[in-house]
Tab-separated table of C-alpha atoms in Angstrom:
chain	number	residue	atom	x	y	z
A	1	MET	CA	-98.483	29.901	-19.977
A	2	THR	CA	-95.196	28.993	-21.646
A	3	THR	CA	-92.615	27.566	-19.234
A	4	THR	CA	-89.024	26.438	-19.558
A	5	ARG	CA	-90.086	22.825	-18.991
A	6	THR	CA	-92.688	22.835	-21.759
A	7	THR	CA	-90.354	24.519	-24.251
A	8	LEU	CA	-87.601	21.980	-23.537
A	9	ARG	CA	-90.106	19.188	-24.124
A	10	GLU	CA	-91.062	20.725	-27.458
A	11	LEU	CA	-87.414	20.832	-28.565
A	12	VAL	CA	-86.570	17.202	-27.820
A	13	ARG	CA	-89.783	15.960	-29.447
A	14	ILE	CA	-89.014	17.348	-32.906
A	15	PRO	CA	-86.935	15.186	-35.301
A	16	GLY	CA	-83.285	16.007	-34.711
A	17	GLY	CA	-84.139	18.020	-31.607
A	18	ARG	CA	-82.372	15.685	-29.194
A	19	ARG	CA	-79.114	15.928	-31.113
A	20	TYR	CA	-79.356	19.687	-31.328
A	21	ALA	CA	-80.064	19.893	-27.587
A	22	LEU	CA	-77.004	17.733	-26.862
A	23	SER	CA	-74.812	19.894	-29.095
A	24	ALA	CA	-76.052	23.161	-27.582
A	25	THR	CA	-75.619	21.930	-24.010
A	26	VAL	CA	-72.063	20.626	-24.456
A	27	GLU	CA	-70.925	23.667	-26.435
A	28	ALA	CA	-72.382	26.120	-23.921
A	29	ALA	CA	-71.021	24.302	-20.884
A	30	THR	CA	-67.471	24.160	-22.243
A	31	SER	CA	-67.603	27.753	-23.488
A	32	GLY	CA	-68.856	28.944	-20.110
A	33	MET	CA	-65.724	27.606	-18.418
A	34	LEU	CA	-63.504	30.108	-20.257
A	35	ARG	CA	-65.717	33.110	-20.961
A	36	PRO	CA	-65.457	34.824	-17.545
A	37	PHE	CA	-61.641	34.577	-17.682
A	38	ILE	CA	-60.782	35.487	-21.286
A	39	VAL	CA	-59.382	38.948	-20.486
A	40	ILE	CA	-57.545	37.680	-17.405
A	41	TYR	CA	-55.998	34.939	-19.554
A	42	ALA	CA	-54.776	37.529	-22.051
A	43	VAL	CA	-53.168	39.558	-19.267
A	44	LEU	CA	-51.457	36.459	-17.860
A	45	ILE	CA	-49.807	35.648	-21.203
A	46	GLY	CA	-48.341	39.143	-21.558
A	47	LEU	CA	-50.972	41.483	-23.025
A	48	SER	CA	-52.079	44.625	-21.262
A	49	ALA	CA	-55.785	45.045	-20.593
A	50	PRO	CA	-56.165	47.645	-23.418
A	51	GLN	CA	-54.313	45.319	-25.829
A	52	ALA	CA	-56.601	42.455	-24.871
A	53	GLY	CA	-59.639	44.653	-25.411
A	54	MET	CA	-58.392	45.814	-28.803
A	55	THR	CA	-57.748	42.235	-29.876
A	56	LEU	CA	-61.227	41.125	-28.856
A	57	THR	CA	-62.714	44.132	-30.658
A	58	VAL	CA	-60.892	43.238	-33.882
A	59	GLY	CA	-62.256	39.709	-33.589
A	60	MET	CA	-65.825	40.901	-33.111
A	61	LEU	CA	-65.527	43.335	-36.032
A	62	ALA	CA	-64.257	40.527	-38.245
A	63	GLY	CA	-67.241	38.476	-37.124
A	64	LEU	CA	-69.631	41.318	-37.882
A	65	GLY	CA	-68.263	41.422	-41.416
A	66	ALA	CA	-68.947	37.706	-41.754
A	67	VAL	CA	-72.620	37.968	-40.729
A	68	PRO	CA	-73.884	39.052	-44.207
A	69	LEU	CA	-72.017	36.114	-45.748
A	70	ALA	CA	-73.673	33.743	-43.288
A	71	GLY	CA	-77.056	35.268	-44.117
A	72	TRP	CA	-76.420	34.841	-47.838
A	73	TRP	CA	-75.437	31.220	-47.250
A	74	ILE	CA	-78.632	30.582	-45.309
A	75	ASP	CA	-80.732	32.291	-47.989
A	76	ARG	CA	-79.206	29.882	-50.503
A	77	GLY	CA	-80.829	27.026	-48.595
A	78	ALA	CA	-78.014	25.891	-46.282
A	79	ARG	CA	-78.993	24.954	-42.731
A	80	ARG	CA	-76.575	22.460	-41.147
A	81	ALA	CA	-73.394	23.657	-42.833
A	82	PRO	CA	-73.451	27.270	-41.516
A	83	ALA	CA	-74.122	26.090	-37.944
A	84	VAL	CA	-71.328	23.511	-38.175
A	85	THR	CA	-68.960	26.119	-39.592
A	86	ALA	CA	-69.670	28.552	-36.748
A	87	LEU	CA	-68.776	25.875	-34.199
A	88	LEU	CA	-65.661	24.706	-36.035
A	89	VAL	CA	-64.338	28.251	-36.389
A	90	ARG	CA	-64.717	28.765	-32.647
A	91	ALA	CA	-63.110	25.379	-31.989
A	92	VAL	CA	-60.015	26.319	-34.004
A	93	GLY	CA	-59.808	29.725	-32.292
A	94	SER	CA	-60.021	28.181	-28.819
A	95	LEU	CA	-57.453	25.540	-29.781
A	96	LEU	CA	-55.010	28.286	-30.747
A	97	LEU	CA	-55.483	29.894	-27.329
A	98	ALA	CA	-54.581	26.585	-25.699
A	99	LEU	CA	-51.699	25.465	-27.913
A	100	VAL	CA	-50.107	28.826	-28.797
A	101	PRO	CA	-50.016	30.663	-25.441
A	102	GLY	CA	-48.601	33.906	-26.764
A	103	ILE	CA	-49.718	37.187	-28.253
A	104	ALA	CA	-49.905	35.836	-31.809
A	105	GLY	CA	-51.947	32.806	-30.767
A	106	PHE	CA	-54.319	34.953	-28.737
A	107	ALA	CA	-54.768	37.456	-31.580
A	108	ILE	CA	-55.573	34.864	-34.253
A	109	GLY	CA	-57.698	32.863	-31.821
A	110	ALA	CA	-59.670	35.951	-30.802
A	111	VAL	CA	-60.459	36.747	-34.447
A	112	LEU	CA	-61.701	33.226	-35.099
A	113	ILE	CA	-63.721	33.166	-31.890
A	114	GLY	CA	-65.221	36.540	-32.828
A	115	VAL	CA	-66.255	35.265	-36.262
A	116	GLY	CA	-67.814	32.116	-34.819
A	117	THR	CA	-69.586	34.050	-32.075
A	118	GLN	CA	-71.114	36.623	-34.429
A	119	ILE	CA	-72.430	34.153	-36.996
A	120	ALA	CA	-73.735	31.641	-34.435
A	121	PRO	CA	-77.119	33.308	-33.625
A	122	PRO	CA	-78.494	33.481	-37.201
A	123	THR	CA	-77.119	30.070	-38.175
A	124	ASN	CA	-78.514	28.359	-35.073
A	125	SER	CA	-81.892	30.065	-35.494
A	126	ALA	CA	-82.106	28.955	-39.129
A	127	LEU	CA	-81.229	25.373	-38.197
A	128	VAL	CA	-83.773	25.160	-35.351
A	129	ALA	CA	-86.453	26.754	-37.522
A	130	ALA	CA	-85.820	24.139	-40.222
A	131	LEU	CA	-86.003	21.309	-37.691
A	132	ALA	CA	-89.119	22.493	-35.885
A	133	GLY	CA	-91.207	23.896	-38.716
A	134	PRO	CA	-93.533	26.910	-38.379
A	135	ALA	CA	-95.810	25.329	-35.767
A	136	ASN	CA	-93.108	24.528	-33.195
A	137	ARG	CA	-90.472	27.084	-34.153
A	138	ALA	CA	-90.974	29.546	-31.305
A	139	ALA	CA	-91.003	26.883	-28.593
A	140	ALA	CA	-87.927	25.159	-30.019
A	141	LEU	CA	-85.970	28.396	-30.223
A	142	ALA	CA	-86.938	29.224	-26.646
A	143	ALA	CA	-85.789	25.822	-25.457
A	144	GLY	CA	-82.472	26.135	-27.251
A	145	ARG	CA	-81.752	29.460	-25.588
A	146	SER	CA	-82.747	28.098	-22.186
A	147	LEU	CA	-80.366	25.173	-22.616
A	148	ARG	CA	-77.552	27.472	-23.635
A	149	ASN	CA	-78.022	29.761	-20.639
A	150	ALA	CA	-78.053	26.754	-18.303
A	151	GLY	CA	-74.943	25.348	-19.958
A	152	LEU	CA	-73.087	28.639	-19.652
A	153	GLY	CA	-73.911	28.856	-15.964
A	154	ALA	CA	-72.847	25.271	-15.272
A	155	GLY	CA	-69.630	25.760	-17.216
A	156	ALA	CA	-68.784	28.965	-15.388
A	157	LEU	CA	-69.376	27.241	-12.056
A	158	LEU	CA	-67.061	24.377	-13.019
A	159	GLY	CA	-64.503	26.857	-14.322
A	160	THR	CA	-64.560	28.653	-10.976
A	161	VAL	CA	-63.737	25.423	-9.153
A	162	LEU	CA	-60.914	24.580	-11.555
A	163	VAL	CA	-59.392	28.085	-11.554
A	164	ALA	CA	-59.118	27.893	-7.784
A	165	THR	CA	-56.248	25.437	-8.328
A	166	GLY	CA	-54.191	28.101	-10.126
A	167	PRO	CA	-54.269	30.362	-13.209
A	168	GLU	CA	-52.307	27.866	-15.326
A	169	VAL	CA	-55.511	25.845	-15.667
A	170	LEU	CA	-56.879	28.510	-18.041
A	171	ARG	CA	-55.041	26.877	-20.959
A	172	TRP	CA	-56.867	23.630	-20.223
A	173	LEU	CA	-60.180	25.497	-20.128
A	174	ALA	CA	-59.430	26.845	-23.615
A	175	LEU	CA	-58.707	23.289	-24.770
A	176	ALA	CA	-61.980	22.080	-23.224
A	177	THR	CA	-63.843	24.831	-25.098
A	178	ALA	CA	-62.243	23.730	-28.372
A	179	LEU	CA	-63.207	20.109	-27.778
A	180	GLY	CA	-66.741	21.064	-26.794
A	181	CYS	CA	-67.275	23.128	-29.936
A	182	ALA	CA	-65.815	20.359	-32.115
A	183	PHE	CA	-68.100	17.801	-30.463
A	184	GLY	CA	-71.091	20.071	-31.010
A	185	ALA	CA	-70.188	20.469	-34.688
A	186	ALA	CA	-69.897	16.704	-35.126
A	187	VAL	CA	-73.342	16.171	-33.581
A	188	ILE	CA	-74.963	18.929	-35.664
A	189	ALA	CA	-73.462	17.482	-38.853
A	190	ARG	CA	-75.532	14.324	-38.279
A	191	VAL	CA	-78.844	16.066	-37.542
A	192	PRO	CA	-81.474	14.966	-40.106
A	193	LEU	CA	-83.209	17.816	-41.894
A	194	PRO	CA	-86.741	17.718	-43.309
A	195	GLU	CA	-87.321	18.557	-46.949
A	196	GLN	CA	-87.604	22.271	-47.480
A	197	THR	CA	-88.060	24.825	-50.212
A	198	VAL	CA	-86.157	28.093	-50.403
A	199	PRO	CA	-88.578	31.020	-50.738
A	200	ALA	CA	-88.073	33.357	-53.669
A	201	PRO	CA	-86.847	36.892	-52.905
A	202	ALA	CA	-89.721	39.263	-52.201
A	203	PRO	CA	-90.189	42.225	-54.588
A	204	ALA	CA	-89.466	45.743	-53.402
A	205	ALA	CA	-92.422	47.018	-51.377
A	206	ALA	CA	-91.708	50.734	-51.259
A	207	THR	CA	-89.702	53.493	-52.855
A	208	LYS	CA	-86.393	54.671	-51.437
A	209	GLU	CA	-88.042	57.764	-49.987
A	210	ALA	CA	-90.781	55.728	-48.292
A	211	ARG	CA	-88.227	53.336	-46.817
A	212	GLY	CA	-86.333	56.215	-45.256
A	213	ALA	CA	-89.486	57.661	-43.731
A	214	GLY	CA	-90.690	54.306	-42.441
A	215	LEU	CA	-87.405	53.473	-40.713
A	216	ARG	CA	-86.680	56.891	-39.231
A	217	THR	CA	-88.083	55.879	-35.842
A	218	VAL	CA	-86.087	52.650	-35.920
A	219	THR	CA	-82.907	54.580	-36.686
A	220	ILE	CA	-83.457	56.755	-33.620
A	221	LEU	CA	-84.077	53.671	-31.509
A	222	ALA	CA	-80.942	52.018	-32.871
A	223	LEU	CA	-78.809	55.033	-31.968
A	224	ALA	CA	-80.383	55.264	-28.527
A	225	GLY	CA	-79.759	51.552	-27.984
A	226	ILE	CA	-75.996	51.706	-28.536
A	227	PRO	CA	-75.108	52.414	-24.873
A	228	TYR	CA	-77.608	49.750	-23.777
A	229	ALA	CA	-75.625	47.131	-25.702
A	230	PHE	CA	-72.601	47.630	-23.455
A	231	TYR	CA	-74.373	45.597	-20.766
A	232	ALA	CA	-73.377	42.372	-22.538
A	233	ASP	CA	-69.633	42.739	-21.853
A	234	ILE	CA	-69.886	44.154	-18.346
A	235	LEU	CA	-69.880	40.660	-16.832
A	236	GLU	CA	-67.096	39.279	-19.007
A	237	ILE	CA	-64.712	42.233	-19.278
A	238	ALA	CA	-65.457	45.178	-16.976
A	239	LEU	CA	-66.288	43.355	-13.744
A	240	PRO	CA	-63.388	40.837	-13.915
A	241	LEU	CA	-60.950	43.743	-14.357
A	242	LEU	CA	-62.646	45.784	-11.625
A	243	LEU	CA	-62.675	42.894	-9.160
A	244	VAL	CA	-59.307	41.266	-9.859
A	245	GLN	CA	-57.148	44.277	-10.724
A	246	GLY	CA	-58.985	47.100	-8.958
A	247	LEU	CA	-60.230	45.369	-5.808
A	248	HIS	CA	-57.633	42.551	-5.740
A	249	ALA	CA	-60.337	39.926	-5.328
A	250	SER	CA	-59.833	36.292	-6.311
A	251	LEU	CA	-60.862	34.920	-9.701
A	252	ALA	CA	-63.765	33.190	-7.991
A	253	TRP	CA	-65.649	36.497	-7.600
A	254	PRO	CA	-66.165	37.379	-11.323
A	255	SER	CA	-66.977	33.768	-12.119
A	256	GLY	CA	-69.443	33.534	-9.228
A	257	ILE	CA	-71.134	36.750	-10.349
A	258	PHE	CA	-71.359	35.375	-13.890
A	259	VAL	CA	-73.038	32.225	-12.558
A	260	ALA	CA	-75.438	34.227	-10.365
A	261	ASN	CA	-76.440	36.400	-13.311
A	262	THR	CA	-77.046	33.367	-15.503
A	263	VAL	CA	-79.142	31.615	-12.854
A	264	MET	CA	-81.277	34.716	-12.302
A	265	VAL	CA	-81.824	35.133	-16.038
A	266	ILE	CA	-82.917	31.496	-16.385
A	267	ALA	CA	-85.233	31.743	-13.389
A	268	LEU	CA	-86.749	35.170	-13.981
A	269	GLN	CA	-86.753	36.084	-17.667
A	270	LEU	CA	-89.947	34.230	-18.617
A	271	VAL	CA	-91.748	35.323	-15.445
A	272	VAL	CA	-90.792	38.990	-15.796
A	273	VAL	CA	-91.538	39.209	-19.503
A	274	VAL	CA	-94.943	37.556	-19.093
A	275	ARG	CA	-95.832	39.860	-16.179
A	276	LEU	CA	-94.833	42.942	-18.184
A	277	ALA	CA	-96.424	41.819	-21.457
A	278	LYS	CA	-99.195	44.445	-21.162
A	279	TRP	CA	-96.801	47.306	-20.442
A	280	PRO	CA	-95.788	49.599	-23.325
A	281	HIS	CA	-92.442	48.396	-24.618
A	282	ARG	CA	-91.074	51.933	-24.621
A	283	THR	CA	-91.784	52.181	-20.915
A	284	VAL	CA	-90.077	48.861	-20.191
A	285	LEU	CA	-87.027	49.829	-22.253
A	286	PHE	CA	-86.891	53.195	-20.468
A	287	TRP	CA	-86.867	51.557	-17.026
A	288	SER	CA	-84.243	49.120	-18.227
A	289	GLY	CA	-81.968	52.070	-18.979
A	290	LEU	CA	-82.550	53.517	-15.518
A	291	LEU	CA	-81.684	50.216	-13.823
A	292	LEU	CA	-78.545	49.708	-15.906
A	293	ALA	CA	-77.351	53.271	-15.338
A	294	ALA	CA	-77.932	52.971	-11.584
A	295	SER	CA	-75.993	49.698	-11.576
A	296	TYR	CA	-73.020	51.338	-13.321
A	297	LEU	CA	-72.953	54.071	-10.690
A	298	ALA	CA	-73.062	51.416	-7.958
A	299	PHE	CA	-70.175	49.517	-9.588
A	300	TRP	CA	-68.171	52.737	-9.530
A	301	LEU	CA	-69.053	53.244	-5.873
A	302	GLY	CA	-67.964	49.683	-5.078
A	303	GLY	CA	-64.609	50.261	-6.757
A	304	ALA	CA	-64.159	53.522	-4.849
A	305	THR	CA	-65.018	51.806	-1.561
A	306	GLY	CA	-62.319	49.195	-2.076
A	307	GLY	CA	-61.420	46.045	-0.211
A	308	GLY	CA	-63.918	43.455	0.962
A	309	PRO	CA	-66.852	45.872	1.362
A	310	GLY	CA	-66.371	47.133	-2.185
A	311	THR	CA	-66.250	43.586	-3.533
A	312	VAL	CA	-69.458	42.648	-1.702
A	313	LEU	CA	-71.209	45.790	-2.981
A	314	VAL	CA	-70.257	44.975	-6.579
A	315	ALA	CA	-71.606	41.446	-6.106
A	316	LEU	CA	-74.918	42.704	-4.663
A	317	VAL	CA	-75.457	45.171	-7.499
A	318	ILE	CA	-75.677	42.238	-9.905
A	319	VAL	CA	-79.355	41.873	-8.872
A	320	PRO	CA	-80.620	45.223	-10.279
A	321	PHE	CA	-78.169	44.880	-13.177
A	322	THR	CA	-79.692	41.515	-14.123
A	323	LEU	CA	-83.216	42.914	-13.873
A	324	GLY	CA	-82.236	45.755	-16.205
A	325	GLU	CA	-80.771	43.205	-18.603
A	326	ILE	CA	-83.989	41.170	-18.610
A	327	LEU	CA	-86.133	44.257	-19.243
A	328	TYR	CA	-83.861	45.254	-22.123
A	329	THR	CA	-83.920	41.860	-23.826
A	330	GLY	CA	-87.677	41.585	-23.379
A	331	SER	CA	-88.609	44.963	-24.860
A	332	SER	CA	-86.043	46.140	-27.403
A	333	VAL	CA	-86.812	44.024	-30.472
A	334	PRO	CA	-90.607	44.050	-29.916
A	335	LEU	CA	-90.382	47.843	-29.875
A	336	VAL	CA	-88.405	47.840	-33.121
A	337	ILE	CA	-91.041	45.587	-34.715
A	338	GLU	CA	-93.862	47.883	-33.631
A	339	SER	CA	-92.048	50.999	-34.832
A	340	ALA	CA	-91.649	49.845	-38.445
A	341	PRO	CA	-94.205	49.268	-41.202
A	342	PRO	CA	-94.829	45.528	-41.704
A	343	HIS	CA	-93.263	45.493	-45.190
A	344	LEU	CA	-90.027	46.974	-43.765
A	345	MET	CA	-89.737	44.565	-40.849
A	346	GLY	CA	-86.612	42.832	-42.104
A	347	ARG	CA	-84.750	46.064	-42.785
A	348	ALA	CA	-85.754	47.410	-39.390
A	349	LEU	CA	-84.438	44.374	-37.544
A	350	ALA	CA	-81.244	44.445	-39.606
A	351	ARG	CA	-80.708	48.107	-38.734
A	352	TRP	CA	-81.176	47.380	-35.031
A	353	GLN	CA	-78.869	44.361	-35.165
A	354	LEU	CA	-76.207	46.380	-36.958
A	355	SER	CA	-76.119	48.982	-34.194
A	356	TYR	CA	-76.081	46.252	-31.541
A	357	GLY	CA	-73.324	44.302	-33.291
A	358	LEU	CA	-71.165	47.369	-33.806
A	359	ALA	CA	-71.527	48.321	-30.146
A	360	ARG	CA	-70.587	44.794	-29.086
A	361	ALA	CA	-67.581	44.910	-31.403
A	362	VAL	CA	-66.099	48.137	-30.046
A	363	ASP	CA	-67.051	47.917	-26.381
A	364	PRO	CA	-64.103	45.650	-25.377
A	365	VAL	CA	-61.552	48.262	-26.422
A	366	ILE	CA	-63.633	51.105	-24.959
A	367	ILE	CA	-64.177	49.322	-21.642
A	368	THR	CA	-60.560	48.278	-21.196
A	369	GLY	CA	-59.211	51.616	-22.419
A	370	LEU	CA	-61.367	53.685	-20.079
A	371	LEU	CA	-60.731	51.389	-17.115
A	372	SER	CA	-56.995	51.841	-17.636
A	373	LEU	CA	-57.578	55.561	-17.011
A	374	GLY	CA	-59.560	54.927	-13.840
A	375	ALA	CA	-62.883	53.527	-12.675
A	376	ALA	CA	-64.682	56.865	-12.966
A	377	ALA	CA	-63.563	57.175	-16.606
A	378	LEU	CA	-65.674	54.135	-17.482
A	379	TRP	CA	-68.636	53.998	-15.129
A	380	LEU	CA	-69.654	57.670	-15.083
A	381	PRO	CA	-69.733	58.208	-18.899
A	382	LEU	CA	-71.396	54.819	-19.386
A	383	ALA	CA	-74.114	55.681	-16.878
A	384	ALA	CA	-74.640	59.087	-18.497
A	385	ALA	CA	-74.815	57.619	-22.008
A	386	THR	CA	-77.318	54.963	-20.896
A	387	LEU	CA	-79.486	57.609	-19.237
A	388	LEU	CA	-79.366	59.645	-22.449
A	389	GLY	CA	-80.451	56.591	-24.433
A	390	ALA	CA	-83.299	55.945	-21.991
A	391	ALA	CA	-84.448	59.559	-22.245
A	392	THR	CA	-84.393	59.346	-26.046
A	393	VAL	CA	-86.537	56.209	-25.944
A	394	ARG	CA	-88.994	57.853	-23.576
A	395	LEU	CA	-89.253	61.141	-25.477
A	396	GLY	CA	-89.771	59.254	-28.727
A	397	ALA	CA	-93.082	57.818	-27.485
A	398	ARG	CA	-95.118	60.956	-28.135
A	399	ARG	CA	-93.415	61.606	-31.471
A	400	HIS	CA	-94.145	58.015	-32.553
A	401	ARG	CA	-97.849	58.323	-31.685
A	402	LEU	CA	-98.177	61.580	-33.616
A	403	HIS	CA	-96.436	60.449	-36.810
A	404	ARG	CA	-97.382	56.812	-37.312
A	405	SER	CA	-99.843	55.991	-40.056
A	406	PRO	CA	-103.543	55.170	-39.443
A	407	GLU	CA	-102.832	51.558	-40.442
A	408	GLN	CA	-100.149	51.321	-37.791
A	409	SER	CA	-102.393	52.983	-35.217
A	410	MET	CA	-105.001	50.241	-35.632
A	411	SER	CA	-102.483	47.423	-35.119
A	412	HIS	CA	-100.175	48.940	-32.507
A	413	ALA	CA	-100.977	49.569	-28.882
A	414	ALA	CA	-100.504	53.095	-27.634
A	415	ASP	CA	-96.996	54.154	-26.638
A	416	GLY	CA	-95.354	51.122	-28.190
A	417	GLY	CA	-97.596	48.516	-26.581
A	418	SER	CA	-97.740	44.859	-27.462
A	419	PRO	CA	-99.225	43.851	-30.823
A	420	ALA	CA	-101.019	40.625	-31.509
A	421	VAL	CA	-98.431	37.989	-30.976
A	422	GLY	CA	-97.882	34.382	-31.907
A	423	GLY	CA	-95.814	33.094	-29.011
A	424	PRO	CA	-92.475	33.836	-27.415
A	425	LEU	CA	-89.231	33.867	-29.339
A	426	ILE	CA	-86.504	33.799	-26.721
A	427	GLU	CA	-82.798	34.152	-27.364
A	428	SER	CA	-79.786	33.999	-24.978
A	429	VAL	CA	-78.863	37.261	-23.228
A	430	HIS	CA	-75.294	36.116	-23.184
A	431	GLY	CA	-74.956	35.577	-26.872
A	432	GLY	CA	-75.468	39.302	-27.704
A	433	THR	CA	-79.115	38.711	-28.714
A	434	VAL	CA	-82.692	39.421	-27.440
A	435	MET	CA	-86.166	38.219	-26.363
A	436	SER	CA	-89.074	39.098	-28.642
A	437	ARG	CA	-92.551	38.135	-29.766
A	438	THR	CA	-93.231	37.181	-33.357
A	439	VAL	CA	-95.991	39.140	-35.097
A	440	LYS	CA	-98.273	36.855	-37.048
A	441	ALA	CA	-99.228	39.456	-39.612
A	442	ALA	CA	-95.601	40.149	-40.422
A	443	THR	CA	-94.512	36.523	-40.868
A	444	PRO	CA	-94.511	35.347	-44.500
A	445	ALA	CA	-96.399	32.157	-45.080
A	446	SER	CA	-93.381	30.657	-46.816
A	447	GLU	CA	-91.258	30.703	-43.662
């Protein structure tokens, strides 16, 4: 059975793996110090919560526009340079937050941070894959994500201790993030890369009509998954505003919840995913939606309760919320893979990622805007939308079984079950990405 310890050992054993591990740990730890407080920092320097949300949304949209450029750069054979660029862009953005503590500095910094954040997952994955090679790729990627989750949790814990001295320390946390990202970029720039060949573009495998038919199920899943994607900013935007502004709790509460969530993800994600490996992925994704929707209703109830009891209730609800998060990250991409023909795998994953990235880009402004109208304006529609998405996933199971091709029926388990897999591919739940299993038959030999 794959464990966190064995995957970490695999990462540090590959050439360049130790340097990458050092870079990922330092960058994550310094970033974790600021992430739970980014909206609070914006409010302290003069922005309203909706303005802060809009600014963060613009940054994420700018980053989403940069993702195709990063992909093109990687396809041209670059490996170190895109990863270094992602870190340096975030370093400059965080430095602006620290040195220009005003609306203009926050706006430009948020855009740069959004660009660096959006292009980091594909650039890091390409770099680790180049370092590890096909045989060790899955284990190395898993180890990198485990390190990043641990670093985020440790950074958030340290940030909680420092913020207790006063809110003015937030500028120093932004400076620490900038230095951490710059250090990570410097380390990555010196990582030795093995010789590699860039695979030639694959010829078109199907007509336009066939592509549309093959990806219809994926399109439905992508639309149903949009409300699911809001989970990623609940910890960093919605709960800090609910706790600090709505319940008048100290800054230690949102940071402590962030740390608790991270620790639970590190401790439970491998165990839960392995235990549920034989369950149909549609069923797991459906139950994830139920848990997330129930958590949103409980957050609303905690805000309505108010005071200390409401704060404690919000903190306790983080347990089912985290479980819903783990189920989502462990089932969503495997389900997308199973729902698409093998020759359309790349387009299917791109379509899913586009819906996820767009949701992540707009949810800051939606969350802050609705919360400014009242707690019920956010939590009740979000719970309803997530339940609708879960119902769509569940009802699509029968339709998928009836309409998939005989070839798919032989290779797919019933109701979206697990295909033959070649090891875990685990990505951070805090970086807006997912946990999946790589399908051997769908992996080109040239990778």
